[in-house]
GROMACS .gro file of C-alpha atoms in nm:
model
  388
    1UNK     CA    1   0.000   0.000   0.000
    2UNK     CA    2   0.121   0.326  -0.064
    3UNK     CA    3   0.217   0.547   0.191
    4UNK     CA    4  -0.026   0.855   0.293
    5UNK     CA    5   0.000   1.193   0.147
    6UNK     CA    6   0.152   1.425   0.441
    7UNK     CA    7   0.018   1.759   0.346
    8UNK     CA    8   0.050   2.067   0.605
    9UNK     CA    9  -0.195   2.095   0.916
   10UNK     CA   10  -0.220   2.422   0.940
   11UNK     CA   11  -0.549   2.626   0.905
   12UNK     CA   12  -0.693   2.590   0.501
   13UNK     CA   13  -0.984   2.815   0.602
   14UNK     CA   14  -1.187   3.021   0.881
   15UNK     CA   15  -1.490   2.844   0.906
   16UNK     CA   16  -1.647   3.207   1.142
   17UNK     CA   17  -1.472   3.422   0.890
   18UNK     CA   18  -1.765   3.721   0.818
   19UNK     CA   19  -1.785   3.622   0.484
   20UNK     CA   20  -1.828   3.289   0.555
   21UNK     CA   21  -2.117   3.302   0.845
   22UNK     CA   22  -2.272   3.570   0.565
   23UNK     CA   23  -2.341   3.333   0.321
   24UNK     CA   24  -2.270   2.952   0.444
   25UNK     CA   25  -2.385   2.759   0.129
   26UNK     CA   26  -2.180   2.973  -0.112
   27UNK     CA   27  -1.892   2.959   0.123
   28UNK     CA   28  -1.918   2.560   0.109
   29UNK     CA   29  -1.951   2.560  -0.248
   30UNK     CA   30  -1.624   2.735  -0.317
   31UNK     CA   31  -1.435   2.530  -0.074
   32UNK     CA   32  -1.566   2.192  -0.168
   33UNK     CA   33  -1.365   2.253  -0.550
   34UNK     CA   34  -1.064   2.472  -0.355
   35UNK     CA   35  -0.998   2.223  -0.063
   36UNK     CA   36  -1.251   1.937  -0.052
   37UNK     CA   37  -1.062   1.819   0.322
   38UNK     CA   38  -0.947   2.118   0.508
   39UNK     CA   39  -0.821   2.168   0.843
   40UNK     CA   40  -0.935   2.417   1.105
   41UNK     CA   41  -0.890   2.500   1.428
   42UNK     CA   42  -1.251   2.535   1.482
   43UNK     CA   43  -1.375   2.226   1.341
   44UNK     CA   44  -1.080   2.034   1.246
   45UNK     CA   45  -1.096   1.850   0.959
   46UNK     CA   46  -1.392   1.915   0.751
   47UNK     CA   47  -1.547   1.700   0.474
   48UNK     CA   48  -1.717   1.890   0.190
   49UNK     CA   49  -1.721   1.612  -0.111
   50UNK     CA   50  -2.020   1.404  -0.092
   51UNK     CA   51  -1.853   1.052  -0.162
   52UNK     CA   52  -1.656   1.167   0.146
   53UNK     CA   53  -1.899   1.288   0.384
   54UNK     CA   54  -2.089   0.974   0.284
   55UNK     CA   55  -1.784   0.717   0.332
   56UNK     CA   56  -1.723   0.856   0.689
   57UNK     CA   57  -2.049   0.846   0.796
   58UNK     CA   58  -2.118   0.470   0.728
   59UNK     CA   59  -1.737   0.376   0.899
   60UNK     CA   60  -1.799   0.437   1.268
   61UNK     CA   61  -1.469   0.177   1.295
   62UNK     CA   62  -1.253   0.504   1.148
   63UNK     CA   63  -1.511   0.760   1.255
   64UNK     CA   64  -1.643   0.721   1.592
   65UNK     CA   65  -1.939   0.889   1.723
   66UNK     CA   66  -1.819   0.913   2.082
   67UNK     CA   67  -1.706   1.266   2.046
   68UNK     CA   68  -1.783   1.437   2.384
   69UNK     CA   69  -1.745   1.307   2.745
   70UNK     CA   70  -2.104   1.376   2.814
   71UNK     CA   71  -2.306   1.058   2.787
   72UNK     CA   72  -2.512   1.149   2.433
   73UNK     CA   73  -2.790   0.886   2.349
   74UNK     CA   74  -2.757   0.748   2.097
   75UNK     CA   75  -2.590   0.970   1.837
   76UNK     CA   76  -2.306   0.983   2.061
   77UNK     CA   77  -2.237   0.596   2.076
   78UNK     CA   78  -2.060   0.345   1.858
   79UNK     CA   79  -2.145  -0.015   1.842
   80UNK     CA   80  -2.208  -0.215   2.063
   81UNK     CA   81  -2.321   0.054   2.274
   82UNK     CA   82  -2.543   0.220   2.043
   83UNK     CA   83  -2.705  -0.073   1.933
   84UNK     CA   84  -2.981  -0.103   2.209
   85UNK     CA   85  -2.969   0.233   2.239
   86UNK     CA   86  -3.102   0.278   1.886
   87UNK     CA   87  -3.300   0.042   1.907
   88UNK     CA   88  -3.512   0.218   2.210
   89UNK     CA   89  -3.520   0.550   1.974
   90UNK     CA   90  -3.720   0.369   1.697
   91UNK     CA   91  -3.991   0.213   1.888
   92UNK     CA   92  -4.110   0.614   1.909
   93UNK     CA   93  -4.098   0.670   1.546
   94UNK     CA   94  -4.316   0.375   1.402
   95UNK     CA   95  -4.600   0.441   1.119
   96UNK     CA   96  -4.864   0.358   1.409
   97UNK     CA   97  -4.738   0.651   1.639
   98UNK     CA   98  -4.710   0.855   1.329
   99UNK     CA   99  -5.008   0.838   1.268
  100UNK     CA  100  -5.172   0.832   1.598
  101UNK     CA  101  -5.008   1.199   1.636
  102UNK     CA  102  -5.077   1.316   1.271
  103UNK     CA  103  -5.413   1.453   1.429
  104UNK     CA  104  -5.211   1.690   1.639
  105UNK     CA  105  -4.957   1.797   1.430
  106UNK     CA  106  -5.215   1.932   1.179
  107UNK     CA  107  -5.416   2.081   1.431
  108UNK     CA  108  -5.127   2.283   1.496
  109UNK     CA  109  -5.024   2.364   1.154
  110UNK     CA  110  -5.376   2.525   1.074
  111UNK     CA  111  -5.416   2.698   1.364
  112UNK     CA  112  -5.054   2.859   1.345
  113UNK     CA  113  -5.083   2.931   0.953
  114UNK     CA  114  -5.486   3.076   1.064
  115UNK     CA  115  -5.331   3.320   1.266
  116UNK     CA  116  -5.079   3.474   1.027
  117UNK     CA  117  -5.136   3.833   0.936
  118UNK     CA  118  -5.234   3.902   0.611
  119UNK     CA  119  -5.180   4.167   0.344
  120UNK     CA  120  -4.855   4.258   0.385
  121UNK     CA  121  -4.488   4.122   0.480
  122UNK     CA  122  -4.536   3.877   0.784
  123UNK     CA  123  -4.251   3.776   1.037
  124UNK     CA  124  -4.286   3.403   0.999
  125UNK     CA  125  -4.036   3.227   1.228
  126UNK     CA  126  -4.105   3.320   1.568
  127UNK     CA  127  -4.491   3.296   1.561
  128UNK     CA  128  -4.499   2.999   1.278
  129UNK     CA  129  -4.154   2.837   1.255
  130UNK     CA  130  -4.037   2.815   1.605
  131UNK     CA  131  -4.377   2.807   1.778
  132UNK     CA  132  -4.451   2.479   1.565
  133UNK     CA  133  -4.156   2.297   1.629
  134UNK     CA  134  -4.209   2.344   2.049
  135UNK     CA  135  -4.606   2.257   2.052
  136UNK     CA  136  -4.516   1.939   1.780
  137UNK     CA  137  -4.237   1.823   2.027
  138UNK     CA  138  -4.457   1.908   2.373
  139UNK     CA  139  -4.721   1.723   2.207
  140UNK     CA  140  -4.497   1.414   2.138
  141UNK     CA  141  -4.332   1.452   2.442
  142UNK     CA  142  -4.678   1.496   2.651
  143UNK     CA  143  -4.523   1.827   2.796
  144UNK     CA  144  -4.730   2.095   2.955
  145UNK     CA  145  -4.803   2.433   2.750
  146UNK     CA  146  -4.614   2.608   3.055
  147UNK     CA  147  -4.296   2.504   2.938
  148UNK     CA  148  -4.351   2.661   2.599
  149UNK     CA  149  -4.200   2.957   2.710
  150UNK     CA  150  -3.900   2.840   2.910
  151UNK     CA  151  -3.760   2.627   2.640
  152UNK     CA  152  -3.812   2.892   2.362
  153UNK     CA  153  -3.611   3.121   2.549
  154UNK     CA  154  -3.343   2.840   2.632
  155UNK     CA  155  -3.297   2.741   2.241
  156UNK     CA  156  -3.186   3.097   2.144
  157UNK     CA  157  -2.928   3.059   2.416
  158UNK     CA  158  -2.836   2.740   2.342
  159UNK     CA  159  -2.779   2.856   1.993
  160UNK     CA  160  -2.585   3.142   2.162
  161UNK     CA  161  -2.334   2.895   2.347
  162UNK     CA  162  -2.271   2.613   2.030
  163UNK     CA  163  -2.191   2.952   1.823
  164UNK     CA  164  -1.937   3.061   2.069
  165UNK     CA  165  -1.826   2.694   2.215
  166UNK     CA  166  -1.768   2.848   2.554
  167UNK     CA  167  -1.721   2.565   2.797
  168UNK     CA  168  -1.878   2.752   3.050
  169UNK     CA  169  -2.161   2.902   2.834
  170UNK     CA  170  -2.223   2.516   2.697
  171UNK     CA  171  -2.225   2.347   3.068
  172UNK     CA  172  -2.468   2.637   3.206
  173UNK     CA  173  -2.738   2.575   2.908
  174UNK     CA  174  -2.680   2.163   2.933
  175UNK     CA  175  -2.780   2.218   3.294
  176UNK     CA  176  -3.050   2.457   3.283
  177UNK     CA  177  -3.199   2.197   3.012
  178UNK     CA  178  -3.147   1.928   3.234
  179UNK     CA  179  -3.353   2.103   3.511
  180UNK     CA  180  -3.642   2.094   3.272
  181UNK     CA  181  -3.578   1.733   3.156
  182UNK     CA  182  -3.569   1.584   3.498
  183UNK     CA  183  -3.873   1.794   3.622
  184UNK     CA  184  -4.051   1.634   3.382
  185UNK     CA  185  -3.903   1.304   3.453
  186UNK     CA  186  -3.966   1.376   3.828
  187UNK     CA  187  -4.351   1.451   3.778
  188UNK     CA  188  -4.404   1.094   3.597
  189UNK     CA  189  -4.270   0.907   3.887
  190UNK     CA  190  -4.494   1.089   4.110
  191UNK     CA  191  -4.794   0.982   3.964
  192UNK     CA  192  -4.699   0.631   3.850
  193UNK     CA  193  -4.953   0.395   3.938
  194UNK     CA  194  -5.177   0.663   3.990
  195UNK     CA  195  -5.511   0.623   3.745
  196UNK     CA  196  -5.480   0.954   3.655
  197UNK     CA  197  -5.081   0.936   3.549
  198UNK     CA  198  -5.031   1.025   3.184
  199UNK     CA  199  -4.955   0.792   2.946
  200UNK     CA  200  -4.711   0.989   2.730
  201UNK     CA  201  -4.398   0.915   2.573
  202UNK     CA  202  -4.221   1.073   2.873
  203UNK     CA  203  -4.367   0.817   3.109
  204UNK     CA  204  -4.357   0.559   2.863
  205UNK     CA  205  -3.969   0.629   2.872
  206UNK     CA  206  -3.963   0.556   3.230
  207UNK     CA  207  -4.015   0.205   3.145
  208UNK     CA  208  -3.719   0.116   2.888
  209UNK     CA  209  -3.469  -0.091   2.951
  210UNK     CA  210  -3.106  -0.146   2.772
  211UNK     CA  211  -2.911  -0.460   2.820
  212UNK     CA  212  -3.208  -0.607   3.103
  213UNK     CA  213  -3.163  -0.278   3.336
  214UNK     CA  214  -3.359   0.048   3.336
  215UNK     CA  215  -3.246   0.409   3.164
  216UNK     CA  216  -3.039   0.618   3.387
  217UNK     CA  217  -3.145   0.907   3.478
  218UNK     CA  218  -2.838   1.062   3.262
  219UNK     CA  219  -2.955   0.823   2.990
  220UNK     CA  220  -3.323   0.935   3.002
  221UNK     CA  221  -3.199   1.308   2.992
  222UNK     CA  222  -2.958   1.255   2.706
  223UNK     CA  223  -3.156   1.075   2.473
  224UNK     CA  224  -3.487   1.329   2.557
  225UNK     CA  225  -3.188   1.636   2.507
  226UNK     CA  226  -3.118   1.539   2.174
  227UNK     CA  227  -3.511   1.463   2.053
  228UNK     CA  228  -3.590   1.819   2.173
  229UNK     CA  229  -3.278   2.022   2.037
  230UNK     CA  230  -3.272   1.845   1.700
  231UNK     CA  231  -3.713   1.913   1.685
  232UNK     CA  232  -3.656   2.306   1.814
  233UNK     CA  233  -3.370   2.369   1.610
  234UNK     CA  234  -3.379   2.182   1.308
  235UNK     CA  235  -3.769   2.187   1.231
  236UNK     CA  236  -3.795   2.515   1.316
  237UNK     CA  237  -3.499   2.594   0.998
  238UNK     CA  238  -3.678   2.353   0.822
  239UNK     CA  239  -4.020   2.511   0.831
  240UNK     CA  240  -3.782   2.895   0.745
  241UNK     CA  241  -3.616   2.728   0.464
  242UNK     CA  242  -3.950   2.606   0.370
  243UNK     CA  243  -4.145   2.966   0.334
  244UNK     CA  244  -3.839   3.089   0.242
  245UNK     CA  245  -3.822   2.848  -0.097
  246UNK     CA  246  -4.209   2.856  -0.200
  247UNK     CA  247  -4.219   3.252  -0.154
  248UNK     CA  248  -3.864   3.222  -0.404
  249UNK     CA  249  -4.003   3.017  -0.637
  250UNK     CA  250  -4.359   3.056  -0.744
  251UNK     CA  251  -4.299   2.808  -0.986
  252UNK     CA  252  -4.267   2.535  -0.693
  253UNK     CA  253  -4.521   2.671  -0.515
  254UNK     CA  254  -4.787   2.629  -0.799
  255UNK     CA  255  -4.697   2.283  -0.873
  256UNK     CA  256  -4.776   2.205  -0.491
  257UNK     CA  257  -5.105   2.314  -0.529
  258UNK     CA  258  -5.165   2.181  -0.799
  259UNK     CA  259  -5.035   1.862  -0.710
  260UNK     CA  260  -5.017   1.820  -0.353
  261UNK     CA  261  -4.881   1.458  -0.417
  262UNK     CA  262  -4.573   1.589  -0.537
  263UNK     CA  263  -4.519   1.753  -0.172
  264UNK     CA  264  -4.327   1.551   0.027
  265UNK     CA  265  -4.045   1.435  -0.250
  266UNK     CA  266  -4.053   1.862  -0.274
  267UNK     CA  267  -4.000   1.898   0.041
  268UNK     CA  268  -3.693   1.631   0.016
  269UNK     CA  269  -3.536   1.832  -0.268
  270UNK     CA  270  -3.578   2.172  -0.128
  271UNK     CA  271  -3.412   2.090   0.203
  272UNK     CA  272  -3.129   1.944  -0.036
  273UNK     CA  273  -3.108   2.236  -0.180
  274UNK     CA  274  -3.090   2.422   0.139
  275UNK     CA  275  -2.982   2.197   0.402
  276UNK     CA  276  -3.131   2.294   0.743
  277UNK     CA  277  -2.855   2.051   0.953
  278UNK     CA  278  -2.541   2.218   0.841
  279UNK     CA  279  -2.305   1.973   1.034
  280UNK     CA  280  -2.205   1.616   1.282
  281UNK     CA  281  -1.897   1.558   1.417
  282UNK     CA  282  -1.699   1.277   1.420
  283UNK     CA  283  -1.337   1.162   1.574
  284UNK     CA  284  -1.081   0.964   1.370
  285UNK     CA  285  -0.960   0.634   1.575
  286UNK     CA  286  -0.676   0.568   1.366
  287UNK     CA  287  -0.464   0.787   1.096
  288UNK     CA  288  -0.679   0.789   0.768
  289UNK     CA  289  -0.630   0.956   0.453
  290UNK     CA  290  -0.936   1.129   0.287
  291UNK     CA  291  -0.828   1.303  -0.058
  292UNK     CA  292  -0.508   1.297   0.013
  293UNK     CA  293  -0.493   1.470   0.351
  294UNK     CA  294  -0.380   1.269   0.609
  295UNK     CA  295  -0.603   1.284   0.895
  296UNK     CA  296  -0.420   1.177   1.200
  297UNK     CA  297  -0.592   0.927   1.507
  298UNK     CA  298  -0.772   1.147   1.753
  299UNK     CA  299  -0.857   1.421   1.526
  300UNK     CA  300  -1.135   1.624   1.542
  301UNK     CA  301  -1.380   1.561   1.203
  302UNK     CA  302  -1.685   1.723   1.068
  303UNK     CA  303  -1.906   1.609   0.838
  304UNK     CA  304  -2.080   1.869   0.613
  305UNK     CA  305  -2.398   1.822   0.458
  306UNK     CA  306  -2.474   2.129   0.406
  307UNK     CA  307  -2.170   2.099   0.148
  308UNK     CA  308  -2.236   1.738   0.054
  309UNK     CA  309  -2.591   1.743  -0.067
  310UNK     CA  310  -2.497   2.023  -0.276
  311UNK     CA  311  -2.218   1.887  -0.435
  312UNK     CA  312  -2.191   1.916  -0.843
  313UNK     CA  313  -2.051   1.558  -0.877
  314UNK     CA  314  -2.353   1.416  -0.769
  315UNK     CA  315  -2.623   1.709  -0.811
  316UNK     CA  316  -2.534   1.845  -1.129
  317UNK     CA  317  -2.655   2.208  -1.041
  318UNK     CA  318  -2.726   2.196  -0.718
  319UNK     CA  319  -2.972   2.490  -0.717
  320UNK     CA  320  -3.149   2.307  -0.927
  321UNK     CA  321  -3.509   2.208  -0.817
  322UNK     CA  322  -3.582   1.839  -0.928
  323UNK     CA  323  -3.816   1.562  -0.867
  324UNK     CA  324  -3.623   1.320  -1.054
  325UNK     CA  325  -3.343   1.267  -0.837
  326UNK     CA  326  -3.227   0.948  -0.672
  327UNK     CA  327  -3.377   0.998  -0.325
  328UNK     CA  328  -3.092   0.754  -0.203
  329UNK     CA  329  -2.831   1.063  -0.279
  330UNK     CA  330  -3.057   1.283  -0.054
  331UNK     CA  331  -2.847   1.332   0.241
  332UNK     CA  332  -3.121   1.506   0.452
  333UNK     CA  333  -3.153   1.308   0.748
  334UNK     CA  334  -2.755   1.137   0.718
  335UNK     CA  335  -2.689   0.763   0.651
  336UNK     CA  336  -2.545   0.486   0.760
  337UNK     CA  337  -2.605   0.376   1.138
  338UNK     CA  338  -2.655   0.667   1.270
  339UNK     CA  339  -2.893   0.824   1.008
  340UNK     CA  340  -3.178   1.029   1.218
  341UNK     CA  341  -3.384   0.803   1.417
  342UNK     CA  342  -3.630   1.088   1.446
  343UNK     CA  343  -3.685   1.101   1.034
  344UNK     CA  344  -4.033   0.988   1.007
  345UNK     CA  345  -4.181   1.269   1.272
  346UNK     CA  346  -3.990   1.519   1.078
  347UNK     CA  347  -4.107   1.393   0.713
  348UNK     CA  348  -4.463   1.433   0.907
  349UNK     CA  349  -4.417   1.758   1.041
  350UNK     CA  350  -4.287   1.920   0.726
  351UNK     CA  351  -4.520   1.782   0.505
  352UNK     CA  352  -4.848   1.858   0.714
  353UNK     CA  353  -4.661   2.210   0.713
  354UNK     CA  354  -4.641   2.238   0.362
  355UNK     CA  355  -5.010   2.150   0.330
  356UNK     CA  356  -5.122   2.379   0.567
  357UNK     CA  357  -4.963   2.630   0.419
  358UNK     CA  358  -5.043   2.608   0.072
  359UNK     CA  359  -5.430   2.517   0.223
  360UNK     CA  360  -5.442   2.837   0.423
  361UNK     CA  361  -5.346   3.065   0.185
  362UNK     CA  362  -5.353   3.193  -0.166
  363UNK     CA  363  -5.008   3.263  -0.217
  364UNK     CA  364  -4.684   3.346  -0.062
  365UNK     CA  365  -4.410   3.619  -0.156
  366UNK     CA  366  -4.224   3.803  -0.187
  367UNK     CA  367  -3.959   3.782   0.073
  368UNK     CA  368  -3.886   4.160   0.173
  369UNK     CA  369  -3.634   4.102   0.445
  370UNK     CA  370  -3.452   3.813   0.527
  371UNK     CA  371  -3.152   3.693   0.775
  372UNK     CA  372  -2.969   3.377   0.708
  373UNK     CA  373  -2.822   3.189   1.054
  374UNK     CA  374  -2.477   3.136   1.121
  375UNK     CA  375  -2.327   2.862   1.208
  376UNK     CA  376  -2.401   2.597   1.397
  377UNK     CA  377  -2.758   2.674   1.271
  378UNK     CA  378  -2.905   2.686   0.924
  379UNK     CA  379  -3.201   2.877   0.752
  380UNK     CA  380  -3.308   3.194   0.911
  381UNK     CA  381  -3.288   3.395   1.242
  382UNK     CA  382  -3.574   3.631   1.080
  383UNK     CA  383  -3.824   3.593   0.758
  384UNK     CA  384  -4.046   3.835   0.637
  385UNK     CA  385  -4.280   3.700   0.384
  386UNK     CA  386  -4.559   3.816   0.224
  387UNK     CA  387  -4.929   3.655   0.270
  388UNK     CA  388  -5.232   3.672   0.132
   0.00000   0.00000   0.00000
């Protein structure tokens, strides 16, 4: 075997440059043909090709998932760990409780997309985007409507903390999280037994069990941490990106209504176009070379897919809207073992979404302001749209 390229470690780019947190997708774009592997002391080594990003993600042998000491379940395991731990995660996220909850979810769309002003350029992610992804996830979770509040507040500092990477920062939103978690957690033990107890997925938690013992408590928080900040953060992008992309492309947005079949492979495509997850991270367990650039054991590596779904090799333009496409190349919701055990609530949510919108109104557009996120996050921090 030949021996690996040694190329220089130094930093290829600034991944919080201005220019860059301007305008992430064209900032990918240019440095997935420039430097396809690039080193950073930010996020290490970074993946941009496709065939890359896709490689790494379905070797957890070379690229483990345990990246942080904090227990994470199960996106933070490898095998054999994350096995039973996966396995837990899907029982939530069968057809049956899809559609036992489809009921609710819709409810929610209409009544959000009913109470958008109309006539003139609306503000559409606090009081549509953001306010559907908490009330979906409290009503999966069973959580009270008093906690809307709380955690709407802690997202936008959590988003705060992952921008900066602060230690402190980090640790002090983890915790106030946990608080809610465990309240939560706390309130199902009091009442089980009880006829009235709830029967939600919360309680329903309280009952799983990994290798013949129950969840830890640190288990139970973990794995319910990482349902709620992928649902607030992510769906709420989604949902931006969403508005964002029908408003842009009246086109699209005609062909929905006219075909309403044709919405959930468009919803597929337009989050390709505009991924909402920009990033994962993953840690090298042994020296690897990825296009040449010799990654060493113990290093820091992050898969993009923001870069990776847009990539020309695969995509052809990747701008492009397309119904055509092999939904196998879709890297929406990852791949390999650790693709998002929380997919089929989120192909739910956005499609009811999409339907709700298009059902609720008469058209969408023009965008008059809006003001893309920076990394960690994706989409938009504001949206003005106009509805009629």
């Amino acid at each position: 075997m030949a021996p690996m390229t040694e190329v220089r470690t130094g930093s290829d780019w600034d991944p919080r440059a201005p220019e860059v947190l301007a305008d992430q997708l064209t900032a990918y774009d240019a440095m997935r043909g420039r430097c396809p592997v690039a080193h950073s002391d930010y996020l290490g080594w970074t993946l941009f090709r496709h065939d890359d990003v896709v490689a790494a993600a379905r070797d957890h042998d070379t690229f483990s998932n345990v990246v942080s000491p904090r227990v994470s379940v199960p996106n933070g395991m490898d095998p054999p760990e994350h096995t039973e731990h996966r396995r837990i995660n899907e029982r939530y996220f069968t057809p049956e409780r899809m559609s036992a909850l489809e009921p609710a979810v819709r409810d929610i769309a209409a009544r959000l997309v009913a109470d958008l002003p109309r006539g003139g350029p609306t503000e559409v992610m606090d009081p549509l985007a953001r306010a559907f992804a908490l009330r979906v996830q409290s009503a999966f979770m069973g959580w009270p409507a008093a906690l809307e509040g709380p955690l709407r507040d802690w997202t936008l500092r959590n988003h705060r903390a992952s921008l900066s990477r602060d230690p402190e920062a980090l640790a002090a939103v983890a915790l106030e999280f946990d608080g809610y978690i465990r309240g939560e957690i706390a309130a199902r033990r009091r009442t089980a037994g009880l006829v009235s107890a709830p029967g939600d997925v919360t309680a329903e938690l309280l009952t799983e069990r990994v290798d013949g013992r129950p969840l830890t408590d640190e288990e139970l928080v973990s794995l319910i941490r990482n349902w709620t900040v992928g649902e607030l953060s992510t769906i709420a992008a989604c949902v931006g990106i969403l508005v964002h992309a029908l408003a842009e492309r009246p086109e699209v947005q005609q062909l929905l209504r006219t075909d309403p079949a044709a919405i959930p492979s468009a919803v597929d495509e337009l989050l390709r176009i505009h991924p909402p997850l920009v990033a994962n991270r993953r840690r090298a367990t042994r020296d690897v070379e990825v296009a040449g650039r010799r990654i060493p054991a113990g290093a820091p590596v992050t898969l993009l897919w923001a870069s990776a779904n847009r990539d020309e090799t695969v995509m052809g333009d990747p701008d492009e809207f397309r119904l055509d496409r092999d939904p196998a190349d879709n890297l929406l919701y990852g791949t390999g073992i650790h693709a998002c055990p929380g997919a089929p609530l989120a192909r739910l949510e956005l499609q009811v979404m999409v339907e709700a919108l298009l059902a609720g109104t008469e058209h969408l557009g023009p965008v008059t302001d809006a003001v893309r996120a920076a990394y960690p996050a994706s989409g938009y921090t504001a949206l003005m749209v106009g509805v009629r």
